[in-house]
Every structure is written in structure tokens, then in C-alpha cells.
PDB file of C-alpha atoms in Angstrom:
ATOM      1  CA  MET P   1     -49.510  -7.003 -36.241  1.00  0.00           C
ATOM      2  CA  GLY P   2     -51.112  -4.631 -33.726  1.00  0.00           C
ATOM      3  CA  GLY P   3     -49.169  -6.276 -30.898  1.00  0.00           C
ATOM      4  CA  PHE P   4     -45.916  -5.664 -32.738  1.00  0.00           C
ATOM      5  CA  ASN P   5     -46.743  -1.949 -33.197  1.00  0.00           C
ATOM      6  CA  ASN P   6     -47.562  -1.601 -29.494  1.00  0.00           C
ATOM      7  CA  LEU P   7     -44.304  -3.322 -28.557  1.00  0.00           C
ATOM      8  CA  PHE P   8     -42.324  -1.124 -30.976  1.00  0.00           C
ATOM      9  CA  HIS P   9     -44.039   2.036 -29.639  1.00  0.00           C
ATOM     10  CA  THR P  10     -43.279   1.020 -26.028  1.00  0.00           C
ATOM     11  CA  PHE P  11     -39.637   0.239 -26.898  1.00  0.00           C
ATOM     12  CA  SER P  12     -39.146   3.556 -28.705  1.00  0.00           C
ATOM     13  CA  LEU P  13     -40.769   5.439 -25.787  1.00  0.00           C
ATOM     14  CA  LEU P  14     -38.405   3.679 -23.337  1.00  0.00           C
ATOM     15  CA  THR P  15     -35.396   4.463 -25.501  1.00  0.00           C
ATOM     16  CA  ARG P  16     -36.397   8.129 -25.794  1.00  0.00           C
ATOM     17  CA  THR P  17     -36.920   8.357 -22.017  1.00  0.00           C
ATOM     18  CA  GLN P  18     -33.507   6.787 -21.328  1.00  0.00           C
ATOM     19  CA  ARG P  19     -31.844   9.144 -23.810  1.00  0.00           C
ATOM     20  CA  ASN P  20     -33.477  12.188 -22.208  1.00  0.00           C
ATOM     21  CA  SER P  21     -32.497  11.077 -18.700  1.00  0.00           C
ATOM     22  CA  LEU P  22     -28.895  10.472 -19.798  1.00  0.00           C
ATOM     23  CA  ARG P  23     -28.827  13.898 -21.434  1.00  0.00           C
ATOM     24  CA  SER P  24     -30.072  15.549 -18.240  1.00  0.00           C
ATOM     25  CA  ILE P  25     -27.475  13.667 -16.182  1.00  0.00           C
ATOM     26  CA  SER P  26     -24.651  14.730 -18.497  1.00  0.00           C
ATOM     27  CA  LEU P  27     -25.871  18.340 -18.518  1.00  0.00           C
ATOM     28  CA  SER P  28     -26.083  18.518 -14.734  1.00  0.00           C
ATOM     29  CA  SER P  29     -22.667  16.920 -14.201  1.00  0.00           C
ATOM     30  CA  SER P  30     -20.979  19.137 -16.782  1.00  0.00           C
ATOM     31  CA  SER P  31     -21.670  22.193 -14.642  1.00  0.00           C
ATOM     32  CA  ARG P  32     -19.490  20.787 -11.853  1.00  0.00           C
ATOM     33  CA  SER P  33     -15.732  20.770 -12.029  1.00  0.00           C
ATOM     34  CA  PHE P  34     -13.713  18.073 -10.326  1.00  0.00           C
ATOM     35  CA  CYS P  35     -10.298  19.584 -10.995  1.00  0.00           C
ATOM     36  CA  THR P  36     -10.684  23.116  -9.678  1.00  0.00           C
ATOM     37  CA  ASP P  37     -10.700  24.474  -6.200  1.00  0.00           C
ATOM     38  CA  ASN P  38     -14.226  25.591  -5.349  1.00  0.00           C
ATOM     39  CA  GLY P  39     -14.457  28.457  -2.915  1.00  0.00           C
ATOM     40  CA  ALA P  40     -16.458  28.281   0.295  1.00  0.00           C
ATOM     41  CA  ASP P  41     -19.255  30.294  -1.294  1.00  0.00           C
ATOM     42  CA  GLY P  42     -19.679  27.661  -4.014  1.00  0.00           C
ATOM     43  CA  LEU P  43     -18.343  29.917  -6.746  1.00  0.00           C
ATOM     44  CA  GLN P  44     -15.614  28.453  -8.851  1.00  0.00           C
ATOM     45  CA  ASN P  45     -12.327  30.276  -9.145  1.00  0.00           C
ATOM     46  CA  SER P  46      -9.787  29.705 -11.904  1.00  0.00           C
ATOM     47  CA  ARG P  47      -7.086  28.049  -9.783  1.00  0.00           C
ATOM     48  CA  VAL P  48      -6.643  24.452 -10.871  1.00  0.00           C
ATOM     49  CA  LYS P  49      -6.214  22.044  -7.975  1.00  0.00           C
ATOM     50  CA  ILE P  50      -6.032  18.503  -9.245  1.00  0.00           C
ATOM     51  CA  PHE P  51      -4.135  17.063  -6.287  1.00  0.00           C
ATOM     52  CA  ASP P  52      -4.240  17.966  -2.627  1.00  0.00           C
ATOM     53  CA  ARG P  53      -0.528  18.660  -2.118  1.00  0.00           C
ATOM     54  CA  ASP P  54      -0.800  18.838   1.669  1.00  0.00           C
ATOM     55  CA  LEU P  55      -2.424  15.391   1.762  1.00  0.00           C
ATOM     56  CA  LYS P  56       0.220  14.066  -0.634  1.00  0.00           C
ATOM     57  CA  ARG P  57       2.992  15.410   1.611  1.00  0.00           C
ATOM     58  CA  LYS P  58       1.386  13.670   4.618  1.00  0.00           C
ATOM     59  CA  GLN P  59       1.258  10.421   2.638  1.00  0.00           C
ATOM     60  CA  ARG P  60       4.955  10.825   1.829  1.00  0.00           C
ATOM     61  CA  ASP P  61       5.663  11.391   5.537  1.00  0.00           C
ATOM     62  CA  ARG P  62       3.868   8.115   6.292  1.00  0.00           C
ATOM     63  CA  ALA P  63       5.791   6.377   3.500  1.00  0.00           C
ATOM     64  CA  THR P  64       8.992   7.555   5.179  1.00  0.00           C
ATOM     65  CA  TRP P  65       7.978   5.782   8.353  1.00  0.00           C
ATOM     66  CA  LEU P  66       7.164   2.606   6.382  1.00  0.00           C
ATOM     67  CA  MET P  67      10.448   2.769   4.435  1.00  0.00           C
ATOM     68  CA  GLY P  68      12.381   2.884   7.682  1.00  0.00           C
ATOM     69  CA  GLN P  69      11.023  -0.565   8.539  1.00  0.00           C
ATOM     70  CA  THR P  70      11.998  -2.337   5.301  1.00  0.00           C
ATOM     71  CA  GLN P  71      15.460  -2.372   3.827  1.00  0.00           C
ATOM     72  CA  ASN P  72      14.959  -3.658   0.268  1.00  0.00           C
ATOM     73  CA  ASP P  73      11.918  -3.682  -1.984  1.00  0.00           C
ATOM     74  CA  SER P  74      12.337  -6.082  -4.908  1.00  0.00           C
ATOM     75  CA  PHE P  75       9.722  -4.252  -7.009  1.00  0.00           C
ATOM     76  CA  VAL P  76      11.510  -0.902  -6.665  1.00  0.00           C
ATOM     77  CA  ASP P  77      14.833  -2.631  -7.367  1.00  0.00           C
ATOM     78  CA  ALA P  78      13.403  -4.111 -10.596  1.00  0.00           C
ATOM     79  CA  VAL P  79      12.095  -0.701 -11.708  1.00  0.00           C
ATOM     80  CA  VAL P  80      15.467   0.926 -10.962  1.00  0.00           C
ATOM     81  CA  GLU P  81      17.287  -1.811 -12.912  1.00  0.00           C
ATOM     82  CA  ASN P  82      14.970  -1.288 -15.910  1.00  0.00           C
ATOM     83  CA  VAL P  83      15.429   2.495 -15.866  1.00  0.00           C
ATOM     84  CA  LEU P  84      19.214   2.173 -15.572  1.00  0.00           C
ATOM     85  CA  ASP P  85      19.263  -0.349 -18.447  1.00  0.00           C
ATOM     86  CA  ARG P  86      17.309   2.064 -20.631  1.00  0.00           C
ATOM     87  CA  LEU P  87      19.599   4.900 -19.606  1.00  0.00           C
ATOM     88  CA  GLU P  88      22.611   2.867 -20.716  1.00  0.00           C
ATOM     89  CA  ASP P  89      20.958   2.341 -24.126  1.00  0.00           C
ATOM     90  CA  CYS P  90      20.827   6.121 -24.711  1.00  0.00           C
ATOM     91  CA  LYS P  91      23.634   7.664 -26.720  1.00  0.00           C
ATOM     92  CA  LYS P  92      23.296  10.960 -24.868  1.00  0.00           C
ATOM     93  CA  LEU P  93      24.861  11.163 -21.428  1.00  0.00           C
ATOM     94  CA  PHE P  94      22.955  12.461 -18.436  1.00  0.00           C
ATOM     95  CA  PRO P  95      25.622  13.452 -15.905  1.00  0.00           C
ATOM     96  CA  THR P  96      23.054  15.165 -13.643  1.00  0.00           C
ATOM     97  CA  THR P  97      20.019  13.124 -12.666  1.00  0.00           C
ATOM     98  CA  LEU P  98      16.957  14.254 -10.731  1.00  0.00           C
ATOM     99  CA  CYS P  99      15.284  11.648  -8.545  1.00  0.00           C
ATOM    100  CA  LEU P 100      11.714  12.591  -7.618  1.00  0.00           C
ATOM    101  CA  GLY P 101      10.584  10.721  -4.544  1.00  0.00           C
ATOM    102  CA  GLY P 102      12.333   8.523  -2.057  1.00  0.00           C
ATOM    103  CA  SER P 103      13.818   5.921  -4.401  1.00  0.00           C
ATOM    104  CA  ILE P 104      17.330   7.279  -4.197  1.00  0.00           C
ATOM    105  CA  LEU P 105      18.455   4.484  -1.872  1.00  0.00           C
ATOM    106  CA  PRO P 106      17.994   1.679  -4.426  1.00  0.00           C
ATOM    107  CA  ILE P 107      19.256   3.982  -7.189  1.00  0.00           C
ATOM    108  CA  ARG P 108      22.501   4.647  -5.328  1.00  0.00           C
ATOM    109  CA  ARG P 109      22.842   0.968  -4.407  1.00  0.00           C
ATOM    110  CA  LEU P 110      22.290  -0.289  -7.981  1.00  0.00           C
ATOM    111  CA  LEU P 111      23.981   2.535  -9.898  1.00  0.00           C
ATOM    112  CA  ARG P 112      27.600   1.288  -9.639  1.00  0.00           C
ATOM    113  CA  GLY P 113      28.899   3.806 -12.206  1.00  0.00           C
ATOM    114  CA  ARG P 114      26.236   3.008 -14.803  1.00  0.00           C
ATOM    115  CA  GLY P 115      24.751   5.535 -17.204  1.00  0.00           C
ATOM    116  CA  GLY P 116      27.488   8.129 -16.817  1.00  0.00           C
ATOM    117  CA  ILE P 117      25.727   9.687 -13.828  1.00  0.00           C
ATOM    118  CA  GLU P 118      28.029  11.984 -11.858  1.00  0.00           C
ATOM    119  CA  LYS P 119      25.513  13.957  -9.807  1.00  0.00           C
ATOM    120  CA  LEU P 120      22.215  12.893  -8.212  1.00  0.00           C
ATOM    121  CA  ILE P 121      19.636  15.397  -7.015  1.00  0.00           C
ATOM    122  CA  MET P 122      17.053  13.857  -4.708  1.00  0.00           C
ATOM    123  CA  MET P 123      13.848  15.877  -4.368  1.00  0.00           C
ATOM    124  CA  ASP P 124      10.667  15.174  -2.420  1.00  0.00           C
ATOM    125  CA  THR P 125       7.775  17.177  -0.995  1.00  0.00           C
ATOM    126  CA  SER P 126       8.280  15.556   2.396  1.00  0.00           C
ATOM    127  CA  TYR P 127      11.025  16.884   4.664  1.00  0.00           C
ATOM    128  CA  ASP P 128      10.967  13.547   6.526  1.00  0.00           C
ATOM    129  CA  MET P 129      11.618  11.608   3.296  1.00  0.00           C
ATOM    130  CA  VAL P 130      14.524  13.870   2.351  1.00  0.00           C
ATOM    131  CA  LYS P 131      15.980  13.525   5.859  1.00  0.00           C
ATOM    132  CA  LEU P 132      15.646   9.715   5.750  1.00  0.00           C
ATOM    133  CA  CYS P 133      17.416   9.553   2.388  1.00  0.00           C
ATOM    134  CA  LYS P 134      20.122  11.961   3.508  1.00  0.00           C
ATOM    135  CA  ASP P 135      20.758   9.993   6.712  1.00  0.00           C
ATOM    136  CA  ALA P 136      20.837   6.703   4.777  1.00  0.00           C
ATOM    137  CA  GLU P 137      23.255   8.226   2.265  1.00  0.00           C
ATOM    138  CA  LEU P 138      25.643   9.124   5.077  1.00  0.00           C
ATOM    139  CA  ASP P 139      25.572   5.495   6.258  1.00  0.00           C
ATOM    140  CA  ASP P 140      26.029   4.148   2.722  1.00  0.00           C
ATOM    141  CA  ALA P 141      29.501   3.443   1.343  1.00  0.00           C
ATOM    142  CA  HIS P 142      28.349   2.875  -2.290  1.00  0.00           C
ATOM    143  CA  ASN P 143      29.220   5.339  -5.037  1.00  0.00           C
ATOM    144  CA  GLU P 144      31.359   7.803  -3.087  1.00  0.00           C
ATOM    145  CA  LYS P 145      32.309   9.473  -6.373  1.00  0.00           C
ATOM    146  CA  ILE P 146      28.689  10.485  -7.117  1.00  0.00           C
ATOM    147  CA  GLU P 147      27.816  13.915  -5.755  1.00  0.00           C
ATOM    148  CA  THR P 148      24.374  13.873  -4.130  1.00  0.00           C
ATOM    149  CA  SER P 149      22.152  16.841  -3.258  1.00  0.00           C
ATOM    150  CA  PHE P 150      18.915  16.774  -1.282  1.00  0.00           C
ATOM    151  CA  ILE P 151      16.062  19.241  -1.825  1.00  0.00           C
ATOM    152  CA  VAL P 152      12.610  19.623  -0.304  1.00  0.00           C
ATOM    153  CA  GLY P 153      10.515  20.880  -3.194  1.00  0.00           C
ATOM    154  CA  ASP P 154       7.520  20.564  -5.452  1.00  0.00           C
ATOM    155  CA  GLU P 155       7.552  18.666  -8.747  1.00  0.00           C
ATOM    156  CA  GLU P 156       5.742  21.589 -10.377  1.00  0.00           C
ATOM    157  CA  PHE P 157       8.808  23.788  -9.791  1.00  0.00           C
ATOM    158  CA  LEU P 158      11.875  21.734 -10.629  1.00  0.00           C
ATOM    159  CA  PRO P 159      15.234  23.049  -9.355  1.00  0.00           C
ATOM    160  CA  VAL P 160      17.026  22.443 -12.657  1.00  0.00           C
ATOM    161  CA  LYS P 161      17.177  24.343 -15.911  1.00  0.00           C
ATOM    162  CA  GLU P 162      17.295  22.894 -19.398  1.00  0.00           C
ATOM    163  CA  LYS P 163      20.468  23.175 -21.444  1.00  0.00           C
TER     164      LYS P 163
END
């Protein structure tokens, strides 16, 4: 029975040690913030910076270059078809539609008067993406009756107001 007590004592000591080490890890990591912009002096300010917007804009610029090399993306087409199908199931009409990102090309191609959409607003953080979509829209003969606007902007500050 003495061997069992020694084994139990060793196990409980190990468990207590692991618990204490986990507690110290969680206490030390809770003092750091991963979603705020830390100043150069190491002091934390209150400005929340979850995403690096400049890096995201550069990624969108690169995506523009990649989009120029491929005409159709079947995955994006399937997503657009699903969204348009769901839009047609809604009883409310959405005559003005905001497209965030560079997917306006498949949207315009697959829209064909569906969903009661009369005006498309295409917005992206990348000037290159907006220019690519605008140039492609000029070359496109689909949906001439749909008014299309192009805006370089940030998704945190949408250019539309609620009704």
C-alpha cells in the first residue's frame, strides 16, 4: 500500500506543478494584446488595429495582377450564383447593391436582371482593383441597364446610408 501512496503523491505533485505552470503561462500571455497597436516604446495605446490595412491593400493589388491573367473562376461563379439565388428568395427588393472586393465581374456577368438590382456600387481598398473592374466593365456588354459606380474606399466606412 506504501507504493500506491508514493505513486499517488507523485501524481498529485505533477498535476499541481502542471496547473501552476499553466496558470503562469496564462497570466503572462494575458498582459499582451494581439489586437492593438503597440507603440514603439512598448506602451499600449487604445487604438485597435486588428488588420494591417496597408498590407491588405498590397495583397489586393497583387490579386488584381493575378485576376488579369484568368478570365473565369468557377468557385467565385458558384458563390455568386448562390448569393443571387438567395437574393431572389427575399421578398424585399435591393435595387442598390454594394460589392466589396473585386468580384463585380462575375456578378455583372451572372446577374442578367436577377434580384431586382438596378445599381451596383463596386468598392475596394485597392485602386488597381477598382481600375481593373472599371476597365473590364467598359469592355463588357452585359447588363447595360444596370448603373455601376466604382469607389476606392475602406469597408469600415461604407459610402451608403441606411434607409
